[in-house]
Amino acid sequence: MTITEKENLLRLVSGQEPAWVPRKGMIPYADVDPEHHSPPSKGAFPALFPPKPTDNGGRVDMFGVEYEATDSTGGLALPMPNKFILDDITKWRDVIKVPSLEGIDWEAVAKKAVEHIDRRDTCVDMGTHVGYFQHLMNFMGFTEGLCALQEEPEEVMALYDYLADFYDTIALNLIDYIKPDFFGITDDTATARSPFISVEMYKDIVKPYHARLGKIAQDRGIPVEMHNCGRCEDVIDDWIEFGVKIWNPAQIMNDLVGIKKKYGNSLILTGCWDSQGPPGWPGTEEEVVRQAVRDCIDTYAPGGGFCFWASLYGSKENEAQARKHAFWITDEYNKYGRTFYQKQG
Amino acid sequence: MSKIQEIAAVVEAGKSKEIEALVKAALDEGVAPLEILNVGMIGAMDVVGAKFQKEEIFIPEMLVAARCMKKGVDVLKPHLGETGGAMIGKAVIGTVAGDLHDIGKNLVSMMIESAGFEVNDLGVDVPAEKFVEAAEADEGINLVAVSALLTTTMPAMKATVAALNASKARGRFKVLVGGAPITEGFCKEIGADAYSPDAGAAAQKAKSLV
């Protein structure tokens, strides 16, 4: 019996072994797929207050934070250095203002958020914002933001309460219209080598707001997908408490083999790709890249609980080479990952 | 607890509000300014760096400790004489061209400053020629620290180190590299003098290089 990309992914999330290894689209080369498979899931982000373009080619968000997309990040935007909007956390009430939500036609917003998704073949992954930890860093920059967490935790939490009231209202008004298959929480709380903050600080200051958001999905039986880059494995148990079933990108600086063993199919590891090692380096030979795809699948796919996702931070200067690199990854995934469970019998 | 021990404890805990009064009190008691700096402050930051490396503390704790020391040094400076006390060198630091990430660079900057370096922070997205210009502009520069956070900006780090290696002043400064995708092997390949995996180790490495 033939199943769709969506059914295969849902099979994985329910804890079963899928028919083939599912995958997410490759950043930023999601269109590079020689077999033109539809993606098993797509994001639904309500465009309530979209960022506005700036004169210098960047954009500015609803709070006034300016972002700049760089070639080196493959077009992903970062807050403009030294142009942060808040330098003293105790002054946040004067600076940070959320827009009014009065009079919004929530049904129409929800409809627009999913209009690009064919729900017959593709899961809907609803998201709301970039994350509470990340918001603070975007407002203040990392140096001031991290000092604020250490020196003025009550003020940070007061700000988070204010933001959470806003974002939770949005989520509650949209979730029953959007009816997502997964509910995404995003927050990048870790560096490549260690978490930015201690587990205690996460539990005390950030987790309560992740949990508030997670509860909205949990109350409806919707699995939560957590996006957290870097070495963040120390807080997985906390995530599970607020409904996390999928983690993306599970990156290799974490003990992914140990995590797979501990959580089994109850936590889907999305990624497991060595984006900062030789397979992700510009100029790496084709066979090294293809072998890395096979190794990744061999290591993490057995028994299920794994979704392949390779990011490639290509530079525009070498776009042709980066696209070739992306082709090798996707082609090898198609050849190896799509037949993996059949070969295993 | 002696005043020096109190200062060390306050720096370690990053209690910036307490450091000024404490340093003044130590000076009033006749404690030597250099002892306050070397034992009370730089000694405390060595402990902070070691704890960070062992993940006993994390970036916020390290940042507030470095800030606390900076405040204490401001009180101490007029008493340290013309040399600035125990300054062990001058450093230039920056994130390479095309890379806007600043947190790793900022941390290393604070930690090497806390270790006794005067730091000229060039910021982010710094072209190779700017590194060279800054390194050559001041004869006291004995360390150039170069940061890159992305695999896509590793080539810019390579170009920066090549430009520094071609500098006429290369004999008087060492080149320290670091950042998420950087490894000891890459450091050797591009001809830098040393690699540091994190900010705590960077301070120790910087001291050992000069």
Coordinates of C-alpha atoms in Angstrom, one line a residue:
Chain A
M1 CA 0.0 0.0 0.0
T2 CA 1.3 3.4 -0.9
I3 CA 1.4 6.0 1.8
T4 CA 2.0 9.8 1.5
E5 CA 4.9 11.8 2.8
K6 CA 2.6 13.1 5.5
E7 CA 1.4 9.7 6.6
N8 CA 5.0 8.5 6.7
L9 CA 6.0 11.3 9.0
L10 CA 2.9 10.9 11.2
R11 CA 3.8 7.2 11.5
L12 CA 7.2 8.2 12.8
V13 CA 5.8 10.7 15.3
S14 CA 3.4 8.1 16.6
G15 CA 6.4 6.0 17.6
Q16 CA 6.2 3.5 14.7
E17 CA 9.0 2.6 12.2
P18 CA 8.2 4.6 9.1
A19 CA 8.2 3.1 5.6
W20 CA 11.2 5.2 4.6
V21 CA 13.4 7.7 6.4
P22 CA 11.5 11.0 6.4
R23 CA 13.3 14.3 5.7
K24 CA 12.9 18.0 6.1
G25 CA 13.9 20.4 3.3
M26 CA 17.5 21.5 3.2
I27 CA 18.4 25.0 4.4
P28 CA 18.7 27.0 2.2
Y29 CA 18.3 24.7 -0.8
A30 CA 14.9 23.2 -0.2
D31 CA 14.2 23.1 -3.9
V32 CA 17.1 20.8 -4.7
D33 CA 15.5 17.4 -5.0
P34 CA 16.1 15.4 -8.2
E35 CA 13.0 13.3 -7.4
H36 CA 10.7 16.3 -6.6
H37 CA 9.2 14.8 -3.4
S38 CA 6.8 17.0 -1.6
P39 CA 8.0 18.0 1.8
P40 CA 6.5 15.9 4.7
S41 CA 5.8 19.1 6.7
K42 CA 5.7 22.8 6.1
G43 CA 5.6 25.7 8.6
A44 CA 2.5 27.8 9.2
F45 CA 3.5 31.2 10.6
P46 CA 0.7 33.7 11.0
A47 CA 1.8 36.8 9.2
L48 CA 0.1 39.2 11.7
F49 CA 2.9 41.8 12.0
P50 CA 5.4 41.1 9.2
P51 CA 8.8 42.8 9.3
K52 CA 9.2 45.8 7.2
P53 CA 12.1 46.4 4.7
T54 CA 14.7 49.0 5.6
D55 CA 16.5 51.4 3.3
N56 CA 19.7 49.4 3.6
G57 CA 18.2 46.1 2.4
G58 CA 17.5 44.7 5.8
R59 CA 14.3 44.5 7.7
V60 CA 12.8 45.7 11.0
D61 CA 10.5 43.7 13.2
M62 CA 7.4 44.9 15.1
F63 CA 9.5 45.8 18.1
G64 CA 11.9 47.9 16.1
V65 CA 14.8 45.5 16.0
E66 CA 16.7 45.8 12.7
Y67 CA 18.0 42.6 11.0
E68 CA 20.6 42.1 8.3
A69 CA 20.8 39.1 6.0
T70 CA 24.3 38.1 5.3
D71 CA 25.8 36.1 2.4
S72 CA 27.8 34.0 4.9
T73 CA 24.6 32.7 6.6
G74 CA 23.0 31.9 3.3
G75 CA 20.6 34.8 3.6
L76 CA 19.5 34.1 7.2
A77 CA 19.0 37.4 9.1
L78 CA 20.8 38.4 12.3
P79 CA 20.0 41.5 14.4
M80 CA 22.3 44.4 13.4
P81 CA 25.3 44.5 15.6
N82 CA 25.5 47.6 17.9
K83 CA 21.9 48.7 17.0
F84 CA 20.0 47.0 19.8
I85 CA 16.9 48.7 21.1
L86 CA 17.3 48.0 24.9
D87 CA 20.4 48.6 26.9
D88 CA 18.9 48.4 30.4
I89 CA 16.5 45.6 31.2
T90 CA 14.8 47.7 34.0
K91 CA 13.6 50.1 31.2
W92 CA 11.9 47.4 29.1
R93 CA 8.4 48.8 29.9
D94 CA 9.3 52.0 28.1
V95 CA 10.8 50.4 25.1
I96 CA 9.1 47.0 24.3
K97 CA 5.5 47.5 23.1
V98 CA 3.4 44.7 21.6
P99 CA 0.9 45.7 19.0
S100 CA -2.9 45.6 19.7
L101 CA -4.7 42.3 18.8
E102 CA -8.1 44.0 18.8
G103 CA -10.3 43.4 15.8
I104 CA -8.2 40.7 14.2
D105 CA -10.1 38.2 12.0
W106 CA -8.4 35.1 13.4
E107 CA -10.1 32.7 11.0
A108 CA -8.8 34.7 8.0
V109 CA -5.3 34.9 9.5
A110 CA -5.3 31.1 10.0
K111 CA -6.5 30.5 6.5
K112 CA -3.7 32.6 5.0
A113 CA -1.1 30.9 7.2
V114 CA -1.9 27.5 5.7
E115 CA -2.9 28.4 2.1
H116 CA 0.6 27.3 0.8
I117 CA 0.2 23.8 2.3
D118 CA -1.5 20.8 0.6
R119 CA -2.7 19.1 3.7
R120 CA -3.4 15.9 1.9
D121 CA 0.3 15.2 1.5
T122 CA 2.0 17.6 3.9
C123 CA 1.8 18.1 7.7
V124 CA 1.3 21.6 9.1
D125 CA 3.8 22.8 11.7
M126 CA 2.5 25.9 13.4
G127 CA 4.9 28.4 14.9
T128 CA 4.4 31.7 16.7
H129 CA 7.7 33.4 17.4
V130 CA 11.5 33.2 17.6
G131 CA 11.6 32.3 21.3
Y132 CA 11.8 34.1 24.6
F133 CA 15.5 33.7 25.2
Q134 CA 16.2 34.8 21.6
H135 CA 13.8 37.7 21.9
L136 CA 15.9 39.1 24.9
M137 CA 19.1 38.7 22.9
N138 CA 17.5 40.4 19.8
F139 CA 16.4 43.3 22.0
M140 CA 19.7 43.7 24.0
G141 CA 22.4 41.8 22.1
F142 CA 24.0 38.7 23.7
T143 CA 26.3 40.5 26.1
E144 CA 23.7 42.7 27.7
G145 CA 21.0 40.1 27.5
L146 CA 23.0 37.4 29.2
C147 CA 24.0 39.9 31.9
A148 CA 20.4 40.8 32.4
L149 CA 19.5 37.1 33.0
Q150 CA 22.1 36.9 35.6
E151 CA 21.6 40.3 37.3
E152 CA 17.9 41.1 36.9
P153 CA 16.0 37.8 36.6
E154 CA 12.8 39.3 38.0
E155 CA 12.8 42.0 35.3
V156 CA 13.5 39.5 32.6
M157 CA 10.6 37.4 33.8
A158 CA 8.3 40.4 33.9
L159 CA 9.2 41.1 30.3
Y160 CA 8.6 37.4 29.4
D161 CA 5.2 37.5 31.1
Y162 CA 4.3 40.5 29.0
L163 CA 5.5 38.8 25.8
A164 CA 3.9 35.5 26.7
D165 CA 0.5 37.1 27.3
F166 CA 0.7 38.4 23.7
Y167 CA 2.0 35.3 22.0
D168 CA -0.2 32.9 24.0
T169 CA -3.3 35.0 23.0
I170 CA -2.2 34.6 19.3
A171 CA -1.7 30.9 19.7
L172 CA -5.0 30.3 21.5
N173 CA -6.9 32.3 18.8
L174 CA -5.3 30.5 15.9
I175 CA -4.6 26.9 16.9
D176 CA -8.2 25.6 16.5
Y177 CA -8.5 27.2 13.1
I178 CA -5.1 26.1 11.9
K179 CA -5.4 22.6 13.4
P180 CA -1.7 21.9 13.1
D181 CA -0.2 18.4 13.1
F182 CA 2.7 19.8 15.2
F183 CA 3.1 22.9 17.3
G184 CA 6.6 24.5 17.1
I185 CA 8.5 26.2 19.9
T186 CA 11.6 27.9 18.8
D187 CA 14.5 29.1 21.1
D188 CA 18.2 28.9 20.5
T189 CA 19.5 28.7 24.0
A190 CA 22.9 27.0 23.3
T191 CA 26.2 27.6 21.6
A192 CA 27.9 24.9 19.6
R193 CA 30.0 23.9 22.6
S194 CA 27.7 24.5 25.6
P195 CA 24.4 26.0 26.7
F196 CA 24.4 29.8 27.0
I197 CA 22.8 29.4 30.4
S198 CA 22.8 26.8 33.2
V199 CA 20.1 24.2 33.5
E200 CA 18.9 26.0 36.7
M201 CA 18.6 29.3 34.9
Y202 CA 16.7 27.6 32.1
K203 CA 14.3 26.0 34.5
D204 CA 13.8 29.1 36.6
I205 CA 13.5 31.8 33.9
V206 CA 12.9 30.5 30.4
K207 CA 11.2 27.1 30.8
P208 CA 8.0 28.5 32.5
Y209 CA 7.2 30.4 29.3
H210 CA 8.1 27.5 27.0
A211 CA 5.7 25.4 29.1
R212 CA 2.9 27.9 28.9
L213 CA 3.1 27.7 25.1
G214 CA 3.5 24.0 25.1
K215 CA 0.4 23.5 27.3
I216 CA -1.7 25.1 24.5
A217 CA -0.7 22.2 22.2
Q218 CA -0.7 19.6 25.0
D219 CA -4.3 20.4 25.9
R220 CA -5.3 19.5 22.4
G221 CA -3.1 16.4 22.0
I222 CA -0.9 18.1 19.5
P223 CA 2.8 17.0 19.6
V224 CA 5.3 19.9 20.2
E225 CA 8.3 20.3 18.0
M226 CA 11.2 22.0 19.7
H227 CA 13.8 24.0 17.6
N228 CA 17.0 24.5 19.6
C229 CA 20.4 24.5 17.9
G230 CA 23.7 23.7 19.6
R231 CA 24.6 21.6 22.7
C232 CA 21.3 21.7 24.6
E233 CA 20.8 18.1 25.6
D234 CA 20.8 18.9 29.3
V235 CA 17.2 20.3 29.1
I236 CA 15.5 17.5 27.1
D237 CA 13.8 16.1 30.1
D238 CA 12.3 19.6 30.7
W239 CA 11.0 19.8 27.1
I240 CA 9.4 16.4 27.4
E241 CA 7.4 17.8 30.4
F242 CA 5.7 20.3 28.1
G243 CA 4.9 18.0 25.3
V244 CA 8.0 17.9 23.1
K245 CA 8.0 14.9 20.8
I246 CA 10.3 16.2 18.0
W247 CA 13.6 18.0 18.3
N248 CA 15.1 19.9 15.5
P249 CA 17.9 20.3 14.7
A250 CA 19.4 17.6 16.9
Q251 CA 23.0 18.5 16.3
I252 CA 26.0 16.3 16.6
M253 CA 27.7 18.1 19.5
N254 CA 25.0 16.4 21.7
D255 CA 25.4 12.7 22.6
L256 CA 22.8 11.8 20.0
V257 CA 23.5 8.0 20.2
G258 CA 22.9 8.2 24.0
I259 CA 19.8 10.3 23.6
K260 CA 18.4 7.9 21.0
K261 CA 19.0 5.0 23.4
K262 CA 17.5 6.9 26.4
Y263 CA 14.3 8.2 24.7
G264 CA 13.8 5.6 21.9
N265 CA 11.0 6.5 19.6
S266 CA 9.3 8.8 22.1
L267 CA 11.6 11.7 20.9
I268 CA 12.1 12.2 17.1
L269 CA 15.7 13.4 16.4
T270 CA 15.5 15.6 13.3
G271 CA 18.9 16.4 11.8
C272 CA 21.9 14.5 13.3
W273 CA 23.9 16.0 10.4
D274 CA 27.5 17.2 10.8
S275 CA 26.9 20.7 9.3
Q276 CA 30.0 22.2 10.7
G277 CA 32.3 19.2 9.9
P278 CA 33.8 18.1 6.6
P279 CA 30.4 17.1 5.1
G280 CA 29.3 20.7 5.5
W281 CA 32.5 22.4 4.3
P282 CA 32.5 24.1 0.9
G283 CA 34.7 22.2 -1.5
T284 CA 34.3 18.8 0.2
E285 CA 34.5 15.9 -2.3
E286 CA 31.3 14.2 -3.5
E287 CA 32.0 10.8 -2.0
V288 CA 32.8 12.2 1.5
V289 CA 29.4 14.0 1.4
R290 CA 27.5 10.9 0.1
Q291 CA 29.2 8.6 2.7
A292 CA 28.3 11.1 5.5
V293 CA 24.6 10.8 4.4
R294 CA 24.8 7.0 4.6
D295 CA 26.6 7.1 7.9
C296 CA 24.1 9.4 9.4
I297 CA 21.1 7.2 8.3
D298 CA 22.9 4.0 9.4
T299 CA 23.5 5.5 12.9
Y300 CA 20.2 7.1 13.7
A301 CA 17.5 5.6 11.5
P302 CA 17.4 2.0 12.8
G303 CA 14.1 1.4 14.6
G304 CA 12.6 4.8 13.7
G305 CA 12.8 8.0 15.8
F306 CA 14.8 9.8 13.1
C307 CA 14.1 12.4 10.4
F308 CA 17.0 13.3 8.1
W309 CA 17.7 17.0 7.8
A310 CA 20.9 18.4 6.4
S311 CA 21.5 22.1 6.5
L312 CA 24.1 23.7 4.3
Y313 CA 25.2 27.3 4.8
G314 CA 26.3 28.0 1.3
S315 CA 27.7 31.3 0.2
K316 CA 26.2 33.2 -2.7
E317 CA 29.8 33.6 -4.0
N318 CA 29.9 29.8 -4.5
E319 CA 26.2 29.2 -5.1
A320 CA 26.8 26.8 -8.0
Q321 CA 29.1 24.7 -5.9
A322 CA 26.7 24.8 -2.9
R323 CA 23.8 23.6 -5.0
K324 CA 25.9 20.7 -6.3
H325 CA 26.7 19.9 -2.7
A326 CA 23.0 20.1 -1.8
F327 CA 22.2 17.8 -4.8
W328 CA 24.7 15.1 -3.6
I329 CA 23.1 15.2 -0.1
T330 CA 19.5 15.0 -1.4
D331 CA 20.3 12.4 -4.1
E332 CA 22.1 10.2 -1.7
Y333 CA 19.2 10.5 0.8
N334 CA 16.8 9.6 -1.9
K335 CA 18.8 6.5 -2.9
Y336 CA 19.7 5.3 0.5
G337 CA 17.2 6.7 3.0
R338 CA 14.1 5.9 0.9
T339 CA 14.9 2.3 0.7
F340 CA 16.6 2.0 4.2
Y341 CA 13.8 0.1 6.0
Q342 CA 13.1 -2.2 3.1
K343 CA 16.8 -3.2 3.0
Q344 CA 16.6 -3.9 6.7
G345 CA 13.6 -6.2 6.1
Chain B
M1 CA 38.5 36.9 55.4
S2 CA 41.1 39.3 54.2
K3 CA 40.2 42.2 51.9
I4 CA 42.0 40.5 49.0
Q5 CA 39.9 37.4 49.6
E6 CA 36.7 39.5 49.8
I7 CA 37.6 41.2 46.5
A8 CA 38.3 37.8 44.8
A9 CA 35.0 36.5 46.1
V10 CA 33.1 39.5 44.9
V11 CA 34.7 39.4 41.4
E12 CA 34.0 35.6 41.1
A13 CA 30.4 36.2 42.0
G14 CA 30.2 39.2 39.7
K15 CA 28.8 41.5 42.3
S16 CA 29.5 44.8 40.5
K17 CA 27.6 46.9 43.1
E18 CA 30.0 45.9 45.8
I19 CA 33.4 46.1 44.1
E20 CA 34.1 49.8 44.1
A21 CA 33.6 50.2 47.9
L22 CA 35.6 47.1 48.5
V23 CA 38.6 48.2 46.4
K24 CA 38.6 51.6 48.1
A25 CA 38.5 49.9 51.5
A26 CA 41.4 47.7 50.6
L27 CA 43.4 50.7 49.4
D28 CA 42.6 52.6 52.6
E29 CA 43.9 49.6 54.6
G30 CA 47.1 49.9 52.7
V31 CA 46.9 46.8 50.5
A32 CA 49.2 47.2 47.5
P33 CA 47.3 48.1 44.3
L34 CA 49.2 45.4 42.4
E35 CA 48.3 42.8 44.9
I36 CA 44.6 43.8 44.6
L37 CA 44.9 43.5 40.8
N38 CA 46.9 40.3 40.5
V39 CA 45.7 38.3 43.4
G40 CA 42.2 39.7 44.1
M41 CA 41.1 40.2 40.5
I42 CA 43.2 38.4 37.9
G43 CA 43.4 35.5 40.3
A44 CA 39.6 35.4 40.6
M45 CA 39.2 35.6 36.9
D46 CA 41.5 32.6 36.4
V47 CA 39.1 30.7 38.7
V48 CA 36.1 31.9 36.7
G49 CA 37.8 30.8 33.4
A50 CA 38.5 27.4 34.9
K51 CA 35.0 26.9 36.2
F52 CA 33.6 28.0 32.8
Q53 CA 35.8 25.4 31.0
K54 CA 34.5 22.7 33.4
E55 CA 30.9 23.9 32.8
E56 CA 30.5 24.7 36.5
I57 CA 29.4 28.2 35.4
F58 CA 28.1 29.5 32.1
I59 CA 28.4 32.6 30.0
P60 CA 26.2 35.0 32.1
E61 CA 28.2 34.2 35.3
M62 CA 31.5 34.8 33.4
L63 CA 30.2 38.0 31.8
V64 CA 29.2 39.6 35.1
A65 CA 32.5 38.6 36.7
A66 CA 34.5 40.2 33.9
R67 CA 32.3 43.4 34.2
C68 CA 32.8 43.4 38.0
M69 CA 36.6 43.2 37.5
K70 CA 36.5 46.1 35.0
K71 CA 34.7 48.3 37.5
G72 CA 37.2 47.4 40.1
V73 CA 40.1 48.2 37.8
D74 CA 38.6 51.6 37.1
V75 CA 38.9 52.4 40.8
L76 CA 42.4 50.9 40.9
K77 CA 43.8 52.5 37.8
P78 CA 44.9 55.9 39.3
H79 CA 46.9 53.9 41.9
L80 CA 48.7 51.6 39.5
G81 CA 51.1 54.2 38.0
E82 CA 52.0 54.9 34.4
T83 CA 52.4 51.3 33.3
G84 CA 48.8 50.4 34.2
G85 CA 50.2 47.9 36.7
A86 CA 50.5 44.3 35.6
M87 CA 49.5 44.8 31.9
I88 CA 51.1 41.9 30.1
G89 CA 50.3 43.0 26.6
K90 CA 48.1 44.6 24.1
A91 CA 45.7 42.7 21.9
V92 CA 43.7 43.4 18.8
I93 CA 40.5 41.3 18.4
G94 CA 37.8 41.0 15.9
T95 CA 35.3 38.8 14.0
V96 CA 36.3 38.2 10.3
A97 CA 34.8 39.7 7.2
G98 CA 31.3 38.6 6.4
D99 CA 30.6 37.3 9.9
L100 CA 28.3 39.4 12.2
H101 CA 28.6 37.2 15.3
D102 CA 29.9 39.0 18.3
I103 CA 29.3 37.0 21.5
G104 CA 32.3 34.7 21.3
K105 CA 34.6 37.6 20.3
N106 CA 33.1 39.7 23.2
L107 CA 33.7 37.0 25.7
V108 CA 37.3 36.4 24.6
S109 CA 37.8 40.2 24.6
M110 CA 36.6 40.4 28.2
M111 CA 38.6 37.4 29.4
I112 CA 41.9 38.5 27.9
E113 CA 41.3 42.0 29.2
S114 CA 40.7 40.4 32.6
A115 CA 44.0 38.4 32.2
G116 CA 45.9 41.7 31.9
F117 CA 45.8 42.7 28.2
E118 CA 44.8 46.1 26.9
V119 CA 42.3 45.2 24.1
N120 CA 41.5 47.0 20.9
D121 CA 38.2 45.5 19.8
L122 CA 37.7 46.0 16.1
G123 CA 34.1 44.6 16.2
V124 CA 32.5 42.3 13.7
D125 CA 32.7 41.9 9.9
V126 CA 36.3 43.1 10.0
P127 CA 38.3 43.0 6.7
A128 CA 41.7 41.3 6.8
E129 CA 43.5 44.6 6.0
K130 CA 41.9 46.2 9.1
F131 CA 43.4 43.5 11.3
V132 CA 46.8 44.2 9.8
E133 CA 46.4 47.9 10.0
A134 CA 45.5 47.7 13.7
A135 CA 48.3 45.2 14.5
E136 CA 50.9 47.4 12.8
A137 CA 49.6 50.7 14.2
D138 CA 50.7 50.1 17.7
E139 CA 54.2 48.7 18.5
G140 CA 52.9 47.4 21.8
I141 CA 50.5 44.9 20.1
N142 CA 51.7 41.4 20.9
L143 CA 48.5 39.4 20.3
V144 CA 45.9 39.3 17.5
A145 CA 42.8 37.3 18.2
V146 CA 40.6 36.3 15.2
S147 CA 37.1 34.9 15.5
A148 CA 34.8 33.1 13.0
L149 CA 31.5 31.5 13.9
L150 CA 30.5 30.0 10.5
T151 CA 31.9 27.4 8.2
T152 CA 31.3 29.9 5.4
T153 CA 33.5 32.5 7.0
M154 CA 36.4 30.0 7.7
P155 CA 37.9 31.1 4.3
A156 CA 37.8 34.7 5.6
M157 CA 39.7 33.6 8.7
K158 CA 42.3 31.9 6.4
A159 CA 42.7 35.1 4.4
T160 CA 43.0 37.2 7.5
V161 CA 45.7 35.0 9.0
A162 CA 47.5 35.0 5.6
A163 CA 47.5 38.8 5.6
L164 CA 48.7 38.9 9.2
N165 CA 51.5 36.4 8.4
A166 CA 52.6 38.7 5.6
S167 CA 52.7 41.7 7.8
K168 CA 56.0 43.5 8.4
A169 CA 55.2 43.4 12.2
R170 CA 54.5 39.7 12.3
G171 CA 57.6 39.0 14.4
R172 CA 56.2 40.9 17.4
F173 CA 52.6 39.5 17.7
K174 CA 51.1 36.1 18.0
V175 CA 47.8 35.1 16.2
L176 CA 45.1 33.3 18.2
V177 CA 42.1 31.9 16.5
G178 CA 38.8 30.5 17.7
G179 CA 35.1 30.1 17.0
A180 CA 32.5 27.3 16.6
P181 CA 33.8 25.6 13.4
I182 CA 37.5 26.2 14.1
T183 CA 39.7 23.3 15.2
E184 CA 43.4 22.8 16.2
G185 CA 43.9 21.3 12.7
F186 CA 42.4 24.3 10.9
C187 CA 44.6 26.6 13.0
K188 CA 47.7 24.8 12.0
E189 CA 46.6 24.6 8.3
I190 CA 46.1 28.3 8.0
G191 CA 49.3 29.2 9.9
A192 CA 48.0 30.7 13.1
D193 CA 50.0 30.4 16.3
A194 CA 47.3 29.0 18.6
Y195 CA 43.7 27.9 18.8
S196 CA 41.4 28.2 21.7
P197 CA 38.2 26.2 22.1
D198 CA 36.5 28.7 24.4
A199 CA 36.9 32.1 26.2
G200 CA 38.2 30.6 29.4
A201 CA 41.0 28.8 27.6
A202 CA 41.6 31.9 25.4
A203 CA 42.8 33.9 28.4
Q204 CA 45.2 31.2 29.5
K205 CA 46.4 30.7 25.9
A206 CA 46.9 34.4 25.4
K207 CA 49.0 34.6 28.6
S208 CA 51.2 31.7 27.5
L209 CA 51.8 33.1 24.1
V210 CA 53.3 36.5 25.1

